[in-house]
Tab-separated table of C-alpha atoms and ligand atoms in Angstrom:
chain	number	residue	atom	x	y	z
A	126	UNK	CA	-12.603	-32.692	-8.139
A	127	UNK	CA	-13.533	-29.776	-5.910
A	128	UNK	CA	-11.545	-26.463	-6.986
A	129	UNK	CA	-9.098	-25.370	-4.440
A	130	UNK	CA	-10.073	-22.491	-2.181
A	131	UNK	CA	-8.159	-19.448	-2.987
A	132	UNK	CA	-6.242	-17.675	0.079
A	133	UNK	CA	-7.516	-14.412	0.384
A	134	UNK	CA	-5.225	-11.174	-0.056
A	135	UNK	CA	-5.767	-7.827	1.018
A	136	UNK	CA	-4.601	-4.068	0.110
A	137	UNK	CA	-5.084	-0.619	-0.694
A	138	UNK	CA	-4.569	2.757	-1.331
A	139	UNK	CA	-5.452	5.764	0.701
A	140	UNK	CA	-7.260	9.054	-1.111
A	141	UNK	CA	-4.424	11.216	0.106
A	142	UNK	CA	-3.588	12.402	-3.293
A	143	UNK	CA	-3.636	12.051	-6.677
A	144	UNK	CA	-1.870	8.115	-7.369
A	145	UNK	CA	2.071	8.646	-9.006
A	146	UNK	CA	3.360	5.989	-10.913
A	147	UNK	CA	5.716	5.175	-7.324
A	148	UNK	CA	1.546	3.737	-6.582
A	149	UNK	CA	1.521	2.252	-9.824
A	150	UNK	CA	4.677	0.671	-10.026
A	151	UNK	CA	5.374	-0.651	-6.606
A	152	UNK	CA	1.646	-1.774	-6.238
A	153	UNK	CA	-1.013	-1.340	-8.660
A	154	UNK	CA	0.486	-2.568	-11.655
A	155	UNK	CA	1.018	-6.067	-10.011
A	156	UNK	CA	-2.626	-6.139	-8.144
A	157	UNK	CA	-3.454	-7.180	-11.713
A	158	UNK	CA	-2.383	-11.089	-12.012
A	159	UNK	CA	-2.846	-11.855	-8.002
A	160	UNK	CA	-6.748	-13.013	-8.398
A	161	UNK	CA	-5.010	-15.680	-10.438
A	162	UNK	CA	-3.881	-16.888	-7.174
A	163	UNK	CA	-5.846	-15.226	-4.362
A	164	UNK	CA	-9.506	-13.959	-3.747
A	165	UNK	CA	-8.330	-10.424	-3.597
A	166	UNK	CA	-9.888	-7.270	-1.733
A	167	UNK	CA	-8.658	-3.853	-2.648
A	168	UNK	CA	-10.087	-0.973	-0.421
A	169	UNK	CA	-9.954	2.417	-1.498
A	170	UNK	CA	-8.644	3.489	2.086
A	171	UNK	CA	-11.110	6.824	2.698
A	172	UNK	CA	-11.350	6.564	6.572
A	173	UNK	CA	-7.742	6.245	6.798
A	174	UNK	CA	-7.456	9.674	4.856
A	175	UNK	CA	-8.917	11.103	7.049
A	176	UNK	CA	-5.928	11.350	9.590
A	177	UNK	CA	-4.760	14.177	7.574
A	178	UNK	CA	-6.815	17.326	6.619
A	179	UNK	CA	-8.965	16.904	3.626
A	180	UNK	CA	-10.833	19.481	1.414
A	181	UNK	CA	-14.150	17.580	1.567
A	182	UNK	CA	-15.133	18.420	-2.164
A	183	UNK	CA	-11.948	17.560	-3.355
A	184	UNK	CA	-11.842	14.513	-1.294
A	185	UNK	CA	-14.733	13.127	-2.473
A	186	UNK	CA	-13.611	13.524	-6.088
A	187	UNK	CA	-10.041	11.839	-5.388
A	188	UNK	CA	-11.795	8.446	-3.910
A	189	UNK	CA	-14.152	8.205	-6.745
A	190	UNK	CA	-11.446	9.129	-9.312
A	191	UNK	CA	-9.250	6.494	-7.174
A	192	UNK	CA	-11.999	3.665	-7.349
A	193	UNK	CA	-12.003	4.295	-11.483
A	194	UNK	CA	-8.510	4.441	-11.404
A	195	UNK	CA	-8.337	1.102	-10.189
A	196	UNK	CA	-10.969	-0.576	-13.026
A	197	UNK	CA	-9.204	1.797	-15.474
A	198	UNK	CA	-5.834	-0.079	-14.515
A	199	UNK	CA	-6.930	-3.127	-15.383
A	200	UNK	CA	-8.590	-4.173	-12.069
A	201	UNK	CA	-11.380	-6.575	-13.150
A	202	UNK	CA	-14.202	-5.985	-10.819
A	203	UNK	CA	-16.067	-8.557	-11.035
A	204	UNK	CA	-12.885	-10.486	-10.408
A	205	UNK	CA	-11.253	-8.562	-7.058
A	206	UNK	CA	-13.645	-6.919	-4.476
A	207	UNK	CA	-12.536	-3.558	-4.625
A	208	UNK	CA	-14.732	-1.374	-2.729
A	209	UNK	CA	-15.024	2.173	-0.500
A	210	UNK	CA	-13.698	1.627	3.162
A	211	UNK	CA	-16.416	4.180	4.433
A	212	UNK	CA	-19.364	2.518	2.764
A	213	UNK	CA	-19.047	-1.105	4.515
A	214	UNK	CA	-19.327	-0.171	8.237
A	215	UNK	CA	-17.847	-2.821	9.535
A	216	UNK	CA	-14.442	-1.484	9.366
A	217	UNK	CA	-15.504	1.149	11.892
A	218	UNK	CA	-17.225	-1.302	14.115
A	219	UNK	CA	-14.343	-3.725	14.563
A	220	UNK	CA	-11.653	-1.055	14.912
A	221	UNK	CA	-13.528	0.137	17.972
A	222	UNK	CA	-13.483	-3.291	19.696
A	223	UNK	CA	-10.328	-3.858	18.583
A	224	UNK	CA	-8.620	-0.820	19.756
A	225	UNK	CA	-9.672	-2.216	23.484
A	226	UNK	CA	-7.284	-5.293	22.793
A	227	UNK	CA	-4.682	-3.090	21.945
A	228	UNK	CA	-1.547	-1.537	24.249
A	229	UNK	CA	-1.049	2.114	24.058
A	230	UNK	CA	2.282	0.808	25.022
A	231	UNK	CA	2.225	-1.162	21.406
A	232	UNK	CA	1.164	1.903	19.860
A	233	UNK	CA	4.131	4.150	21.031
A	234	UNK	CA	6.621	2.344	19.005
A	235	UNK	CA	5.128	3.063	16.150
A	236	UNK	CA	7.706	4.686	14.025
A	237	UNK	CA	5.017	5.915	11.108
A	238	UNK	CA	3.187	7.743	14.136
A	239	UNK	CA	6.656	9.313	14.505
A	240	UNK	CA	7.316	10.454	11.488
A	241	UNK	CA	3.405	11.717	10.639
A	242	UNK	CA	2.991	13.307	13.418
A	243	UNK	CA	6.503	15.591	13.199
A	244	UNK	CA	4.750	16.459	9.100
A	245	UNK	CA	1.290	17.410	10.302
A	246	UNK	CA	2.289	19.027	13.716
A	247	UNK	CA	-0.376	21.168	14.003
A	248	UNK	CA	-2.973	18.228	13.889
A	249	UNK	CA	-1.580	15.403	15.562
A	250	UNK	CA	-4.719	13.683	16.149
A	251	UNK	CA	-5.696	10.414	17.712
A	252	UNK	CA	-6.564	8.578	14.487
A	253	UNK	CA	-3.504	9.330	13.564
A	254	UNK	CA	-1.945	7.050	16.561
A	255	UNK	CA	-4.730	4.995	16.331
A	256	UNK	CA	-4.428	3.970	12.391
A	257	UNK	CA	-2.700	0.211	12.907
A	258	UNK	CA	-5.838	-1.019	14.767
A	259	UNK	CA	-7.793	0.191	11.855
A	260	UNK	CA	-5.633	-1.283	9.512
A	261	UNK	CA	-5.522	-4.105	11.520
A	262	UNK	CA	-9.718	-4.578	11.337
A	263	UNK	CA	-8.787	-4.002	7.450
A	264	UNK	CA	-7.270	-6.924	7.048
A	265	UNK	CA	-8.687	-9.245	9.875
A	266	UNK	CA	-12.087	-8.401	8.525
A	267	UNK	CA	-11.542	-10.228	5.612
A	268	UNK	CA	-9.427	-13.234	7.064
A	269	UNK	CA	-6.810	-12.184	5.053
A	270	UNK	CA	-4.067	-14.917	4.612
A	271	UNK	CA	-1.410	-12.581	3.084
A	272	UNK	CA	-0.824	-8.308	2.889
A	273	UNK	CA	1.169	-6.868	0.223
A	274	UNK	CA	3.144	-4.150	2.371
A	275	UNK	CA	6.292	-2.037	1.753
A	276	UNK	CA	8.635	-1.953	4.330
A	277	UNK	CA	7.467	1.003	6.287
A	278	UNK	CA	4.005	-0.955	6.798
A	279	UNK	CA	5.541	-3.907	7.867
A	280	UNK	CA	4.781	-2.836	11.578
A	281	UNK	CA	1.951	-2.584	11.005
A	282	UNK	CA	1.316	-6.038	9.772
A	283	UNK	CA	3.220	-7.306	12.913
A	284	UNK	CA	0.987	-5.407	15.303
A	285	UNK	CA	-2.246	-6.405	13.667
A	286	UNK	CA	-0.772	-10.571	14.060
A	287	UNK	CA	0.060	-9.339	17.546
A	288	UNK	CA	-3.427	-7.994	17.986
A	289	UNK	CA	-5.135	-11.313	16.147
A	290	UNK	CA	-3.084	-13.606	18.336
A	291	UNK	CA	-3.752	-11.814	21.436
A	292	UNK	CA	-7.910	-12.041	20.768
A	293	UNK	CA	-7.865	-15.744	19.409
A	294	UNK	CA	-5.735	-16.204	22.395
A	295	UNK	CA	-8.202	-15.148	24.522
A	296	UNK	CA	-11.678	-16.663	22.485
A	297	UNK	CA	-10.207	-19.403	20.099
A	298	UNK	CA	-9.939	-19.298	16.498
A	299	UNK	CA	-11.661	-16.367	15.246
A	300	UNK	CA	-8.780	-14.472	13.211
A	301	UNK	CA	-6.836	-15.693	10.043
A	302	UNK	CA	-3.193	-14.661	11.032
A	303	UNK	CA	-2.013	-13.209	8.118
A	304	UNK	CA	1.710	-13.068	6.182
A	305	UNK	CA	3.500	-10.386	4.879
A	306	UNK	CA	3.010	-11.143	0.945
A	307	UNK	CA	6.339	-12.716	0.059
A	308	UNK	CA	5.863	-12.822	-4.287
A	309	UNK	CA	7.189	-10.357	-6.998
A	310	UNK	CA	6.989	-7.008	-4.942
A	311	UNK	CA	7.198	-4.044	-7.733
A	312	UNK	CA	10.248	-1.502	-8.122
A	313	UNK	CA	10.291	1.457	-4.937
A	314	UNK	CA	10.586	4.979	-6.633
A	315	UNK	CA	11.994	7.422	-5.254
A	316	UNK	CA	10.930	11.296	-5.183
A	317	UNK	CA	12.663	12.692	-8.839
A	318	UNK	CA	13.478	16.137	-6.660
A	319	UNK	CA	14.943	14.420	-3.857
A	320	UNK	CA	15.815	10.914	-4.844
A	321	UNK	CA	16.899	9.908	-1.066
A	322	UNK	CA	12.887	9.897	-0.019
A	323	UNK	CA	10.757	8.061	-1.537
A	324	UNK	CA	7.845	9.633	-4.259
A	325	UNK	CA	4.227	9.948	-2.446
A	326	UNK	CA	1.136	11.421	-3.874
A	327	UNK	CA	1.071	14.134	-0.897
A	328	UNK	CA	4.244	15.605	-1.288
A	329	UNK	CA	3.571	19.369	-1.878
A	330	UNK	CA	6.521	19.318	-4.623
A	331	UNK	CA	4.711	18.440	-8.219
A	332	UNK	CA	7.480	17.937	-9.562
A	333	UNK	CA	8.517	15.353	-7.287
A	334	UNK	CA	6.088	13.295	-8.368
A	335	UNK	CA	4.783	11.761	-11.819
A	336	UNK	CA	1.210	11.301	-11.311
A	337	UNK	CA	-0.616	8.701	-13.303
A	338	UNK	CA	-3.207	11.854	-15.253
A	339	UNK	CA	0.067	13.565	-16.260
A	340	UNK	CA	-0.051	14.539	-19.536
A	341	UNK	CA	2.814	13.262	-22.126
A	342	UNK	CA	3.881	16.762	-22.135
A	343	UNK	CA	4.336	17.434	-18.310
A	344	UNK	CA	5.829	13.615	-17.613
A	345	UNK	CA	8.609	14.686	-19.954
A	346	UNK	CA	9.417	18.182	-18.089
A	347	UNK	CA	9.290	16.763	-14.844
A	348	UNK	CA	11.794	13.904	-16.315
A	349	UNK	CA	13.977	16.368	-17.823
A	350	UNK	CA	14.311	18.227	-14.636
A	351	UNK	CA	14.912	15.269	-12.058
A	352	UNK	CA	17.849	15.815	-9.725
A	353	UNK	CA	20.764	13.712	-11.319
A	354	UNK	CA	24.933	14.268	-10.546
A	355	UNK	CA	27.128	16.163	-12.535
A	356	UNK	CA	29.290	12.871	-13.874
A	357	UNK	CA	27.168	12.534	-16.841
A	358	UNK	CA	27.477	8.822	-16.442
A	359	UNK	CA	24.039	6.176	-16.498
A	360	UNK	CA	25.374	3.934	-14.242
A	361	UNK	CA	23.253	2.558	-11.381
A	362	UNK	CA	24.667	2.778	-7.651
A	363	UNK	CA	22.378	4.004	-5.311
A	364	UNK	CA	24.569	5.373	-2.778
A	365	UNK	CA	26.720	7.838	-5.104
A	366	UNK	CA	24.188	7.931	-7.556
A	367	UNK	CA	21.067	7.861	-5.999
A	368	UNK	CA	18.360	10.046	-8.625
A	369	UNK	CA	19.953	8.330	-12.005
A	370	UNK	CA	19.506	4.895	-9.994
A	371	UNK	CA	16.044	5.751	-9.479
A	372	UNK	CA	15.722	6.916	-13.207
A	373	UNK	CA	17.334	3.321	-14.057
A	374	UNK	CA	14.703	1.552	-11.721
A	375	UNK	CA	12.167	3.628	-13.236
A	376	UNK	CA	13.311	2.789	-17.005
A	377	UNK	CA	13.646	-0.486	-15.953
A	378	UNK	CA	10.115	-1.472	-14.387
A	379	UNK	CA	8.380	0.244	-17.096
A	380	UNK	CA	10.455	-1.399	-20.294
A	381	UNK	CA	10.697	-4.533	-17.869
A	382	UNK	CA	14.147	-4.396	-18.539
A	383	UNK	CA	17.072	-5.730	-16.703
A	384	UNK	CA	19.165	-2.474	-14.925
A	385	UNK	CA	22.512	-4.026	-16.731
A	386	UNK	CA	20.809	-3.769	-19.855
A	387	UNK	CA	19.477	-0.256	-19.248
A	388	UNK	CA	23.339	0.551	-18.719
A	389	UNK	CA	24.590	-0.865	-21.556
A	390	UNK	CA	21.706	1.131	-23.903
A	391	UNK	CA	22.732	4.395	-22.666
A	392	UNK	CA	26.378	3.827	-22.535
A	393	UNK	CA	27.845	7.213	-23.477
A	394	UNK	CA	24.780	8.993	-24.576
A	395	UNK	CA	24.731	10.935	-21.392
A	396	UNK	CA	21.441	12.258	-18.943
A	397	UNK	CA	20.015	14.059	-21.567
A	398	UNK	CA	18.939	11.612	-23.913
A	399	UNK	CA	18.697	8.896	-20.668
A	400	UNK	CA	16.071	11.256	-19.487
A	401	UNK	CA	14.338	11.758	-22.744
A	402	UNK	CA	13.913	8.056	-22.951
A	403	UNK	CA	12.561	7.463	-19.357
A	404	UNK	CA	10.016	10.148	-20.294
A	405	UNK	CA	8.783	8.362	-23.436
A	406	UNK	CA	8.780	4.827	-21.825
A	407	UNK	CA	6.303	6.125	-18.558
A	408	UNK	CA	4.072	8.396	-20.805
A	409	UNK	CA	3.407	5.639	-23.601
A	410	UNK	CA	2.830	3.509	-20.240
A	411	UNK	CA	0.485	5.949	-18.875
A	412	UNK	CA	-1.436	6.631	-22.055
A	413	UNK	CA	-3.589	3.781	-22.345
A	414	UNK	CA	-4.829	4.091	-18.974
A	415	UNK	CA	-5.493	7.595	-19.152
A	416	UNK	CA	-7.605	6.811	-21.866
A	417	UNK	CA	-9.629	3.812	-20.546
A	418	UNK	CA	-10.051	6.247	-17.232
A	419	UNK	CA	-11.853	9.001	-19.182
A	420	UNK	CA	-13.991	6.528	-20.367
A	421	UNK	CA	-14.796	5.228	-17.078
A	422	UNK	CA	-15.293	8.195	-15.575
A	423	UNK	CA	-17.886	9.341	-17.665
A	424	UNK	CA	-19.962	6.436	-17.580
A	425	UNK	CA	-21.798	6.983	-13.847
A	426	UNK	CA	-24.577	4.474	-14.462
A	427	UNK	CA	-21.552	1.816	-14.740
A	428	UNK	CA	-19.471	3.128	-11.913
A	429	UNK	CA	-22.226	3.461	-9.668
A	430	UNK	CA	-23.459	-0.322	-10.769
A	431	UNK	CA	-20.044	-1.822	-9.968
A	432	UNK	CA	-19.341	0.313	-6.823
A	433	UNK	CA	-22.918	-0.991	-5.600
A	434	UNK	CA	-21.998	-4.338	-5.732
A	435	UNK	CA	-18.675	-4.673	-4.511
A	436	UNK	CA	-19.712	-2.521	-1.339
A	437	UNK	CA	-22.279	-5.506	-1.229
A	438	UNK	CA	-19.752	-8.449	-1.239
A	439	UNK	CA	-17.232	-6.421	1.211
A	440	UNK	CA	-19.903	-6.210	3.993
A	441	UNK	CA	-21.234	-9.531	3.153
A	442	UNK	CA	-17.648	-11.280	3.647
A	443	UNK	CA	-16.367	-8.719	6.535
A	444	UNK	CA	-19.867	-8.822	8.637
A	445	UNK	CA	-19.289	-12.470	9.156
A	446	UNK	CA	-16.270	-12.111	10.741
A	447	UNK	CA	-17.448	-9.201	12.547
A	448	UNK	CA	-20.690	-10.986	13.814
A	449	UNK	CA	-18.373	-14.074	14.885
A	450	UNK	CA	-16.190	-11.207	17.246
A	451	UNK	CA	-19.474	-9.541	18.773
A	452	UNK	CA	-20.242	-12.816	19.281
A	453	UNK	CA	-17.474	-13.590	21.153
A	454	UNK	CA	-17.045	-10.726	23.213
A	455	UNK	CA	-20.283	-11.348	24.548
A	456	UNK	CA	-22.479	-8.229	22.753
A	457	UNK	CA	-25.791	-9.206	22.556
A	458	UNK	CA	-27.504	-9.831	19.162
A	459	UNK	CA	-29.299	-7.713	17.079
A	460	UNK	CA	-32.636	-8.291	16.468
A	461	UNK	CA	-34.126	-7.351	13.220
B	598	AQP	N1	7.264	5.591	-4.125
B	598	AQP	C1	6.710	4.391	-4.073
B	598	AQP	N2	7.336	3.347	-4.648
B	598	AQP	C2	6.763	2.121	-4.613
B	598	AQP	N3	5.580	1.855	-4.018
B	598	AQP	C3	4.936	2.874	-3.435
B	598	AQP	N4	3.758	2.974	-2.788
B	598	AQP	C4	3.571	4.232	-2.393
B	598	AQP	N5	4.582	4.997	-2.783
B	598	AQP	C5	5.457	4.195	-3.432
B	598	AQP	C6	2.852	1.850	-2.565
B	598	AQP	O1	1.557	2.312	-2.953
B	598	AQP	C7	0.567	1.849	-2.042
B	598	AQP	C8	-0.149	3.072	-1.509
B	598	AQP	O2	-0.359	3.032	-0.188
B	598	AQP	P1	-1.061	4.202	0.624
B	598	AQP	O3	-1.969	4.989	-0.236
B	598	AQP	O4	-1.686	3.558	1.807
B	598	AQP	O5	0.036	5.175	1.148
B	598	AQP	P2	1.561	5.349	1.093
B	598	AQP	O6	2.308	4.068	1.051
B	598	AQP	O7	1.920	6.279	2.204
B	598	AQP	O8	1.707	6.049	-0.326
B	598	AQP	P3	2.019	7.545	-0.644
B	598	AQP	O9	1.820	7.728	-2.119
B	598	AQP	O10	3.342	7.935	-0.107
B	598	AQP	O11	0.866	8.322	0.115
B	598	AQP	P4	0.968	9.495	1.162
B	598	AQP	O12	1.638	10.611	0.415
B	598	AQP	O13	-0.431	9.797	1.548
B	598	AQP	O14	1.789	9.012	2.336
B	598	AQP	C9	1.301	1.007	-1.016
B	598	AQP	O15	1.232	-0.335	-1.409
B	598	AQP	C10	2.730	1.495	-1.097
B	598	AQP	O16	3.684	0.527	-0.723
């Protein structure tokens, strides 16, 4: 019997900063098991970075660090395309064309155009307000079927199905509309100096953040100094409790246990010892990885080999689509 074809999923990360275990936790970490189910693409999201200032040598080290960072999590490559955004052109190339079946007025609601533009106010540039229809010709590209997304990309999702109707509207089937990906989503952690926001690899604060590279030493410190309440009590409630909550969610994903049980274990021990713990659990998480990374890392010949080659099967599978939509719009073929 013929095997099933896989629907195709889509994600990624942007090179905006070193990845914290909020990336790891709430994304990475379940990327693993999905090519059981789906062809998977995972783009390391460079031309998206771009939006906001980058040190160029720096930059370039963070995407390559973030590529490894992906095999060294467990990311079989020869199992998920995971690729550089800025090495398969077509990305580029259908953003253009589709940014001319896009509304400014659509683009104006955006509320993550809001809020990035009122943090990098001195360089509120036109990617920036541009960034769904690239994100859009992400996923599109690829026919994706379903988008892992937190809740403050959902938008965007809607906006690239509005976009994708609108053109197949217009020139039949071309697009794949995709769904937001309704499975296990992983745990949302929140920033451990100001638990109300949520933790992200370019906040300026370093100790808001546990970054994956951490050593066991610093993870600890940073654990030990996370904003808590003065009640003493490990008891989650995220409205009058909000940074031991996030400590509980945190304890929780990475022992994969249940919060109620996490309660019950720290019952009268108080934060000290609660904190100790969490800081344990995430750097015996970490360690492992850290280790298989350094390994990676070192080996170039095998980096470059599988970086090669997924760049390869990106373009292959997204220039299809792209031809089909020059096609379409009535560009004329190349000739080579
Ligand atoms: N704190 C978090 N908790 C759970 N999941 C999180 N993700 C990010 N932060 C948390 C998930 O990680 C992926 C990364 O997506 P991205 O690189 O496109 O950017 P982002 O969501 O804006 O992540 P950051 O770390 O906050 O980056 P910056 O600082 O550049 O804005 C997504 O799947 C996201 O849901």
């Amino acid at each position: 019997m013929a095997e099933e074809k896989k629907k195709i999923l889509y994600s990624g990360m942007q090179a905006t900063g070193d990845l914290t275990i909020g990336n790891y936790l709430g994304a990475l970490r379940n990327w693993m098991t999905l090519n059981e189910e789906y062809e998977c693409f995972f783009g390391v999201m460079d031309l998206h970075s771009l939006t906001v200032r980058q040190n160029p040598a720096e930059f370039r080290q963070r995407a390559r660090n973030l590529f490894a960072l992906y095999v060294a999590a467990g990311l079989d490559p020869e199992k998920n395309c995971i690729y550089f955004q800025s090495h398969v052109s077509t990305h580029a190339q259908l953003s253009w064309i589709l940014s001319c079946y896009t509304y400014m007025g659509e683009l104006n609601r955006m509320t993550q155009f809001k809020d990035k533009s009122s943090k990098h106010a001195d360089n509120i540039n036109a990617g920036l307000y541009t960034y769904p229809v690239l994100m859009a010709s992400d996923i599109l590209l690829f026919q994706a079927d379903v988008v892992p997304v937190g809740k403050d990309q959902l938008q965007h999702l809607e906006i690239t199905r509005d976009i994708a109707q609108r053109f197949n509207g217009i020139y039949g089937d071309v697009f794949t509309i995709p769904e937001p990906y309704t499975g296990k989503i992983g745990a949302r952690v929140m920033s451990l100096q100001d638990p109300t926001k949520k933790m992200s690899k370019s906040d300026e604060n370093t100790n808001a953040s546990v970054y994956l590279m951490d050593d066991a030493d610093t993870i600890r410190r940073k654990f030990k100094r996370a904003v808590t309440d003065s009640d003493a009590e490990v008891r989650y409630d995220v409205v009058n409790k909000p940074g031991v909550s996030n400590l509980i969610d945190i304890y929780s994903a990475t022992c994969g246990k249940d919060i109620k049980d996490v309660e019950k274990e720290f019952e009268g021990r108080g934060y000290g010892d609660f904190k100790m713990a969490v800081g344990d659990a995430v750097a015996n998480m970490l360690t492992p990885m850290q280790e298989r990374y350094e390994e990676i890392r070192k080996d170039k010949e095998y980096l470059d080999r599988v970086i090669r080659a997924n760049d390869e099967k990106a373009f292959y599978f997204s220039n299809k689509t792209l031809r089909k939509v020059k096609k379409k719009v009535g560009l004329t073929e190349e000739i080579r």
